[in-house]
Amino acid sequence: MRRYLKLHSIEEAKSIVDDYIDKLKNEIEEVNLFNAIGRVLAEDVFSDVDIPPYDRAKMDGYAVKAEDTYEADENNPIELKIIGSLKAGEIKDIEIKNGECVEIATGAVIPKGSNAVVMVEYTEKKDNKVLIYKAVPPMENIQFTGSDIMTGELVLRKNTKLTPRDIGVLAAIGRNKVKVYKKLKFGIISTGNELISPGEPLKFGKIYDINTYTLASYIKNLGYNFEFFGISKDDVEDLKEKIKKALKKCDIILLSGGTSAGVGDLTETAIKELGGEILIHGIKIKPGKPTIIGKIDNKLIVGLPGYPTSCLTIFDVFFGDKKNVVKAKFPLRYISAKGRVEYLPVILVKHKNGYSAYPITKGSGAITSLSEADGYIVVEENKEILENEEVNVYLFGDVKVGLNIIGSHCIGIDLILKETNLLAKTINVGSLGGLLAIKRGESDISGIHLLDEKTNEYNIPFLERYKIKDAVLVRGYIREQGFIFRKEFNFKTIEDILENIYNLEFINRNKGSGTRILFDKFLKENKINPKEIKGYNIEAKTHSAVATAVAMKKTDIGLGIKTVAEQYGLGFIKLADEHYDFLIRKERFNDEDVKKFIEGLKKVKLPFEKPENCGEIIWEN
């Protein structure tokens, strides 16, 4: 019995396989969406459209002015006049005034003047009027322009393995083809005189070939291709002939059996006689010690153990994509759909105490809810509230470990991650949510842009107010916030807007947003009563929603960032420079990935102004 000359570590073996696969990944082809499942993206995919492309109804019901419904209840319904109806896909020039409403179907365009939809279940129609039995707040049952995906937003990153959820995202933004890396093709050869194929009569001393079918199924499940080249007898010439055929058609050749140190060891001999070299024969693991890795004509040959369990285990170590269940902390408060079992998609972030699971709550109309999910948690029908408790997360795939970036989203972050080739999980919960995630130790980096009205200073007053400790604030970049309007108005200055402000129809941002704070500050400084502003209570959740409303002439003017105005070909007058900075946990500040991110912040070209102290610490505690 011959002994192994040297046992290698599993890291050495995996490094050889990974390096080889990385080289193959440079080969790119374009495929249509029907053939893209399981393929690996060879490009970053950005959206050319807003999803949804217009403000639309989430429910069947009536589009109303929310303030008209405030006094409605089951015993004292309010009555509104129906001035028309809208179905999905219909375009009508309708404007709702106080005391009026429009009958609306799910998916239909929200008419001008409306800021909420009352579900049909809470109404009673009588001729050309409707009784409303339940009050609704502004923005209720409306999915806003770009609230799911914004124009220019990075929706899928390069090197993403495409799932059915991702294919849906590509279709949603209008892509019918996508660039992917060429799919790996495995050649499979089983070895052993004792082996016969399933379907043949089982004779004494023979066993059925298990490994070929196990490996082939697993390879297909991973999204790769394979070809079976038959069962080789324990004969070096037979094995060499099958290997030569496989070399012509495949990227990687898998041999199962024939790797042990003894009489049956033909794999090493066959590789050498075909002009190849042995890179590894023997790994310090159990099972799988006799594994062989060789190379012939720059094609990788992997000799797997003969025992089925060992064979599949080693294949999984080298090429697998395992699924499992993990326990995680649910750090937020979530009100479930009581009375129904709910499958809530979540994003996992890893920290020193384990995992935290963040719910994805864009809604069922948002296809990115699934695209972003690491997995889901099951909320039982009798469970009403999830809050600060441990949950089981059923994973869609492996949890990617990288930077945790939790806070206010900005396209600048996507550009930095792309150019620095950093793996990161970005969770968009707003500036205040990011600040609290730092405080809980869940976020590594949080983008924030919080304006303190008393001091006119960004971010630092909030860090002190919320008693943030063991963190540093790094200066980011400056985004221009201002008024967005159609160029036909020909406004040149803020004074032009002030002269016409009472004649203009505005669209506002949602309460708590930095843009809303800035607009309120502008009105206060100019001694303007918000109640005198037309459309002040019409709210949009995104910059794209504001720009789309203006471009579609649903309104005249709104507040947003300059980059969005330029995307829509609209006029823009700057109101203020906004500081978008990065809050970082001290214990992660010297981490290589964090340092790489900060270097990227300084060097990557961004569509925003960078101050002289960009990338420098401006506060710490």
Tab-separated table of N, CA, C and O in Angstrom, residues 272-315:
chain	number	residue	atom	x	y	z
A	272	LYS	N	-0.814	11.649	-16.035
A	272	LYS	CA	0.595	11.817	-16.400
A	272	LYS	C	0.877	11.310	-17.812
A	272	LYS	O	1.612	11.949	-18.573
A	273	GLU	N	0.304	10.161	-18.196
A	273	GLU	CA	0.572	9.593	-19.523
A	273	GLU	C	-0.074	10.425	-20.635
A	273	GLU	O	0.326	10.323	-21.796
A	274	LEU	N	-1.072	11.247	-20.295
A	274	LEU	CA	-1.686	12.148	-21.273
A	274	LEU	C	-0.977	13.505	-21.316
A	274	LEU	O	-1.441	14.439	-21.962
A	275	GLY	N	0.178	13.571	-20.654
A	275	GLY	CA	0.972	14.798	-20.677
A	275	GLY	C	0.574	15.826	-19.649
A	275	GLY	O	0.999	16.983	-19.720
A	276	GLY	N	-0.241	15.424	-18.681
A	276	GLY	CA	-0.685	16.360	-17.650
A	276	GLY	C	0.204	16.340	-16.427
A	276	GLY	O	1.229	15.646	-16.384
A	277	GLU	N	-0.194	17.093	-15.430
A	277	GLU	CA	0.563	17.146	-14.173
A	277	GLU	C	-0.381	16.997	-12.993
A	277	GLU	O	-1.559	17.388	-13.054
A	278	ILE	N	0.123	16.436	-11.934
A	278	ILE	CA	-0.647	16.284	-10.703
A	278	ILE	C	-0.369	17.500	-9.814
A	278	ILE	O	0.787	17.760	-9.454
A	279	LEU	N	-1.404	18.239	-9.479
A	279	LEU	CA	-1.244	19.411	-8.613
A	279	LEU	C	-1.418	19.037	-7.144
A	279	LEU	O	-0.708	19.545	-6.287
A	280	ILE	N	-2.362	18.148	-6.890
A	280	ILE	CA	-2.627	17.702	-5.513
A	280	ILE	C	-3.074	16.244	-5.560
A	280	ILE	O	-3.893	15.863	-6.398
A	281	HIS	N	-2.516	15.424	-4.650
A	281	HIS	CA	-3.024	14.067	-4.442
A	281	HIS	C	-2.993	13.808	-2.950
A	281	HIS	O	-1.978	13.445	-2.384
A	282	GLY	N	-4.144	14.055	-2.335
A	282	GLY	CA	-4.255	13.894	-0.887
A	282	GLY	C	-4.543	15.219	-0.200
A	282	GLY	O	-3.770	16.170	-0.321
A	283	ILE	N	-5.673	15.273	0.515
A	283	ILE	CA	-6.077	16.490	1.223
A	283	ILE	C	-6.348	16.148	2.678
A	283	ILE	O	-6.905	15.087	2.989
A	284	LYS	N	-6.012	17.070	3.558
A	284	LYS	CA	-6.168	16.848	5.000
A	284	LYS	C	-7.617	17.080	5.434
A	284	LYS	O	-7.922	18.032	6.170
A	285	ILE	N	-8.527	16.227	4.952
A	285	ILE	CA	-9.927	16.319	5.332
A	285	ILE	C	-10.502	14.913	5.458
A	285	ILE	O	-9.932	13.946	4.963
A	286	LYS	N	-11.651	14.843	6.121
A	286	LYS	CA	-12.378	13.581	6.232
A	286	LYS	C	-13.867	13.876	6.072
A	286	LYS	O	-14.394	14.702	6.819
A	287	PRO	N	-14.544	13.270	5.100
A	287	PRO	CA	-14.026	12.314	4.119
A	287	PRO	C	-13.343	13.032	2.955
A	287	PRO	O	-13.457	14.245	2.826
A	288	GLY	N	-12.655	12.256	2.107
A	288	GLY	CA	-12.089	12.814	0.891
A	288	GLY	C	-10.597	12.919	0.851
A	288	GLY	O	-10.035	13.578	-0.026
A	289	LYS	N	-9.927	12.245	1.766
A	289	LYS	CA	-8.465	12.320	1.823
A	289	LYS	C	-7.770	12.010	0.498
A	289	LYS	O	-6.815	12.693	0.124
A	290	PRO	N	-8.184	11.016	-0.317
A	290	PRO	CA	-7.429	10.663	-1.528
A	290	PRO	C	-7.739	11.510	-2.769
A	290	PRO	O	-7.347	11.143	-3.876
A	291	THR	N	-8.427	12.620	-2.617
A	291	THR	CA	-8.795	13.458	-3.771
A	291	THR	C	-7.575	13.869	-4.584
A	291	THR	O	-6.528	14.227	-4.036
A	292	ILE	N	-7.742	13.846	-5.931
A	292	ILE	CA	-6.683	14.261	-6.861
A	292	ILE	C	-7.130	15.485	-7.645
A	292	ILE	O	-8.283	15.566	-8.074
A	293	ILE	N	-6.205	16.437	-7.813
A	293	ILE	CA	-6.439	17.552	-8.727
A	293	ILE	C	-5.265	17.604	-9.692
A	293	ILE	O	-4.104	17.652	-9.281
A	294	GLY	N	-5.577	17.547	-10.990
A	294	GLY	CA	-4.533	17.594	-12.005
A	294	GLY	C	-4.916	18.538	-13.127
A	294	GLY	O	-5.998	19.130	-13.141
A	295	LYS	N	-4.024	18.662	-14.109
A	295	LYS	CA	-4.261	19.549	-15.235
A	295	LYS	C	-3.719	18.898	-16.510
A	295	LYS	O	-2.597	18.391	-16.526
A	296	ILE	N	-4.550	18.913	-17.589
A	296	ILE	CA	-4.125	18.458	-18.911
A	296	ILE	C	-4.540	19.520	-19.926
A	296	ILE	O	-5.730	19.855	-20.012
A	297	ASP	N	-3.585	20.046	-20.686
A	297	ASP	CA	-3.886	21.056	-21.710
A	297	ASP	C	-4.729	22.197	-21.138
A	297	ASP	O	-5.711	22.650	-21.734
A	298	ASN	N	-4.350	22.652	-19.938
A	298	ASN	CA	-5.043	23.752	-19.257
A	298	ASN	C	-6.492	23.424	-18.897
A	298	ASN	O	-7.274	24.334	-18.601
A	299	LYS	N	-6.876	22.156	-18.942
A	299	LYS	CA	-8.181	21.727	-18.459
A	299	LYS	C	-7.994	21.056	-17.100
A	299	LYS	O	-7.040	20.314	-16.887
A	300	LEU	N	-8.924	21.334	-16.187
A	300	LEU	CA	-8.811	20.821	-14.828
A	300	LEU	C	-9.395	19.411	-14.738
A	300	LEU	O	-10.488	19.140	-15.257
A	301	ILE	N	-8.652	18.507	-14.088
A	301	ILE	CA	-9.098	17.135	-13.851
A	301	ILE	C	-9.220	16.962	-12.337
A	301	ILE	O	-8.246	17.184	-11.608
A	302	VAL	N	-10.400	16.588	-11.865
A	302	VAL	CA	-10.602	16.385	-10.430
A	302	VAL	C	-11.013	14.935	-10.207
A	302	VAL	O	-12.067	14.491	-10.686
A	303	GLY	N	-10.166	14.203	-9.487
A	303	GLY	CA	-10.456	12.817	-9.139
A	303	GLY	C	-11.118	12.756	-7.784
A	303	GLY	O	-10.496	13.074	-6.766
A	304	LEU	N	-12.385	12.391	-7.755
A	304	LEU	CA	-13.166	12.358	-6.519
A	304	LEU	C	-13.162	10.963	-5.912
A	304	LEU	O	-12.988	9.968	-6.622
A	305	PRO	N	-13.383	10.851	-4.607
A	305	PRO	CA	-13.444	9.534	-3.967
A	305	PRO	C	-14.557	8.674	-4.556
A	305	PRO	O	-15.531	9.188	-5.118
A	306	GLY	N	-14.453	7.375	-4.405
A	306	GLY	CA	-15.429	6.448	-4.966
A	306	GLY	C	-16.689	6.313	-4.127
A	306	GLY	O	-17.778	6.102	-4.661
A	307	TYR	N	-16.566	6.401	-2.805
A	307	TYR	CA	-17.757	6.292	-1.969
A	307	TYR	C	-18.690	7.464	-2.250
A	307	TYR	O	-18.261	8.630	-2.245
A	308	PRO	N	-19.970	7.205	-2.483
A	308	PRO	CA	-20.894	8.270	-2.898
A	308	PRO	C	-20.954	9.468	-1.953
A	308	PRO	O	-20.948	10.614	-2.409
A	309	THR	N	-20.997	9.214	-0.656
A	309	THR	CA	-21.080	10.327	0.293
A	309	THR	C	-19.832	11.195	0.224
A	309	THR	O	-19.903	12.422	0.186
A	310	SER	N	-18.674	10.545	0.206
A	310	SER	CA	-17.415	11.286	0.110
A	310	SER	C	-17.329	12.037	-1.214
A	310	SER	O	-16.889	13.183	-1.271
A	311	CYS	N	-17.760	11.383	-2.289
A	311	CYS	CA	-17.718	11.999	-3.621
A	311	CYS	C	-18.537	13.283	-3.656
A	311	CYS	O	-18.063	14.332	-4.106
A	312	LEU	N	-19.765	13.225	-3.158
A	312	LEU	CA	-20.638	14.397	-3.202
A	312	LEU	C	-20.163	15.488	-2.244
A	312	LEU	O	-20.260	16.684	-2.548
A	313	THR	N	-19.619	15.066	-1.106
A	313	THR	CA	-19.116	16.043	-0.135
A	313	THR	C	-17.984	16.871	-0.726
A	313	THR	O	-17.982	18.104	-0.630
A	314	ILE	N	-17.011	16.213	-1.348
A	314	ILE	CA	-15.879	16.945	-1.919
A	314	ILE	C	-16.327	17.822	-3.082
A	314	ILE	O	-15.861	18.951	-3.245
A	315	PHE	N	-17.241	17.317	-3.909
A	315	PHE	CA	-17.754	18.152	-4.992
A	315	PHE	C	-18.421	19.408	-4.434
A	315	PHE	O	-18.242	20.516	-4.951
